[in-house]
Short mmCIF file of C-alpha atoms in Angstrom, two decimals:
data_model
loop_
_atom_site.label_atom_id
_atom_site.label_comp_id
_atom_site.label_asym_id
_atom_site.label_seq_id
_atom_site.Cartn_x
_atom_site.Cartn_y
_atom_site.Cartn_z
CA MET A 1 -13.54 3.68 -37.94
CA SER A 2 -14.05 3.52 -34.19
CA THR A 3 -11.88 5.60 -31.89
CA ALA A 4 -13.19 4.14 -28.64
CA THR A 5 -10.63 3.89 -25.89
CA THR A 6 -10.56 1.77 -22.80
CA GLU A 7 -10.29 3.74 -19.62
CA ILE A 8 -7.62 2.41 -17.25
CA ALA A 9 -8.42 2.87 -13.58
CA SER A 10 -5.88 4.77 -11.53
CA PRO A 11 -4.14 2.55 -8.98
CA THR A 12 -4.45 5.35 -6.41
CA ASP A 13 -8.16 6.06 -6.99
CA PRO A 14 -10.12 5.00 -3.88
CA ALA A 15 -13.13 4.15 -6.07
CA THR A 16 -11.17 1.35 -7.77
CA THR A 17 -9.73 -0.30 -4.64
CA THR A 18 -11.21 -3.51 -3.29
CA ALA A 19 -10.93 -3.09 0.52
CA ALA A 20 -13.12 -0.91 2.70
CA PRO A 21 -11.70 2.64 2.84
CA ASP A 22 -10.68 2.53 6.48
CA VAL A 23 -9.08 -0.93 6.47
CA VAL A 24 -5.29 -0.95 6.26
CA ASP A 25 -3.43 -4.17 5.59
CA SER A 26 -0.47 -5.07 7.78
CA ILE A 27 2.44 -7.22 6.68
CA GLU A 28 5.41 -8.74 8.47
CA ARG A 29 8.68 -6.87 8.18
CA ALA A 30 10.39 -9.76 6.34
CA GLU A 31 7.62 -9.79 3.72
CA PHE A 32 7.90 -6.01 3.34
CA LEU A 33 11.68 -6.25 2.82
CA ARG A 34 11.21 -9.00 0.21
CA ARG A 35 8.61 -6.97 -1.65
CA GLU A 36 10.68 -3.80 -1.38
CA HIS A 37 13.55 -5.67 -3.03
CA LEU A 38 11.17 -6.64 -5.86
CA GLY A 39 9.89 -3.06 -6.21
CA THR A 40 6.32 -3.78 -5.11
CA ALA A 41 6.57 -1.99 -1.76
CA GLY A 42 8.48 0.92 -0.28
CA PRO A 43 8.63 3.86 2.07
CA ILE A 44 6.21 6.71 1.51
CA SER A 45 9.11 9.04 0.68
CA THR A 46 9.48 7.27 -2.68
CA LEU A 47 5.99 8.16 -3.89
CA PRO A 48 5.72 11.32 -5.99
CA ASP A 49 1.89 11.47 -5.81
CA GLN A 50 1.25 13.77 -2.85
CA ALA A 51 -2.47 13.91 -3.63
CA ALA A 52 -2.75 10.12 -3.11
CA ILE A 53 -0.82 10.36 0.18
CA THR A 54 -3.12 13.13 1.40
CA ARG A 55 -6.17 11.07 0.39
CA TRP A 56 -4.79 7.99 2.20
CA ARG A 57 -4.20 10.00 5.37
CA ALA A 58 -7.85 11.10 5.29
CA ASN A 59 -9.34 7.71 4.32
CA TYR A 60 -7.19 5.40 6.47
CA PRO A 61 -7.02 6.76 10.02
CA ARG A 62 -5.23 3.60 11.25
CA TRP A 63 -2.45 3.93 8.67
CA ARG A 64 0.85 4.93 10.26
CA GLY A 65 1.78 6.91 7.15
CA ARG A 66 5.09 5.24 6.44
CA HIS A 67 4.75 2.54 3.75
CA TRP A 68 2.95 1.58 0.53
CA ILE A 69 2.49 -1.69 -1.32
CA TYR A 70 1.12 -2.98 -4.60
CA THR A 71 -1.60 -5.59 -4.08
CA ALA A 72 -3.41 -7.69 -6.68
CA ASP A 73 -7.10 -7.07 -7.31
CA ASN A 74 -9.69 -9.84 -7.03
CA ASP A 75 -8.77 -11.29 -10.42
CA GLY A 76 -5.04 -11.15 -9.66
CA VAL A 77 -4.47 -9.27 -12.89
CA VAL A 78 -4.18 -5.58 -11.87
CA LEU A 79 -1.92 -4.29 -9.13
CA ARG A 80 -3.33 -1.53 -6.93
CA LEU A 81 -1.23 0.93 -4.99
CA ARG A 82 -2.33 1.01 -1.35
CA PRO A 83 -1.09 2.13 2.04
CA VAL A 84 0.21 -0.59 4.32
CA ASN A 85 1.40 -0.88 7.89
CA VAL A 86 4.55 -2.92 8.52
CA ALA A 87 4.66 -4.96 11.72
CA ARG A 88 7.10 -3.57 14.20
CA ALA A 89 10.10 -5.71 15.06
CA ALA A 90 9.43 -8.09 17.90
CA ARG A 91 11.37 -7.41 21.07
CA ARG A 92 13.52 -10.21 22.41
CA ARG A 93 13.26 -11.08 26.03
CA ASN A 94 16.41 -11.71 28.02
CA SER A 95 16.34 -15.17 29.63
#
């Protein structure tokens, strides 16, 4: 009887992510709010994994350190937890 197990990659492990380590995705605020409502994005204060946050701060110098998002891998099957920058609100000009 075989007792082999399949190892599941950690979504916060930098070795299992698809983007280059110093590239941080940016999304529009409306998209972030939609995804936050669905539970696939949120503020950094909602993440309990401080080790991942520390690793992100070291590996992503352009990350503002405020938000995270789940993104699909290349196959679209597995979601990976990654840091994300949210576009700042556009300023309106007075006419």
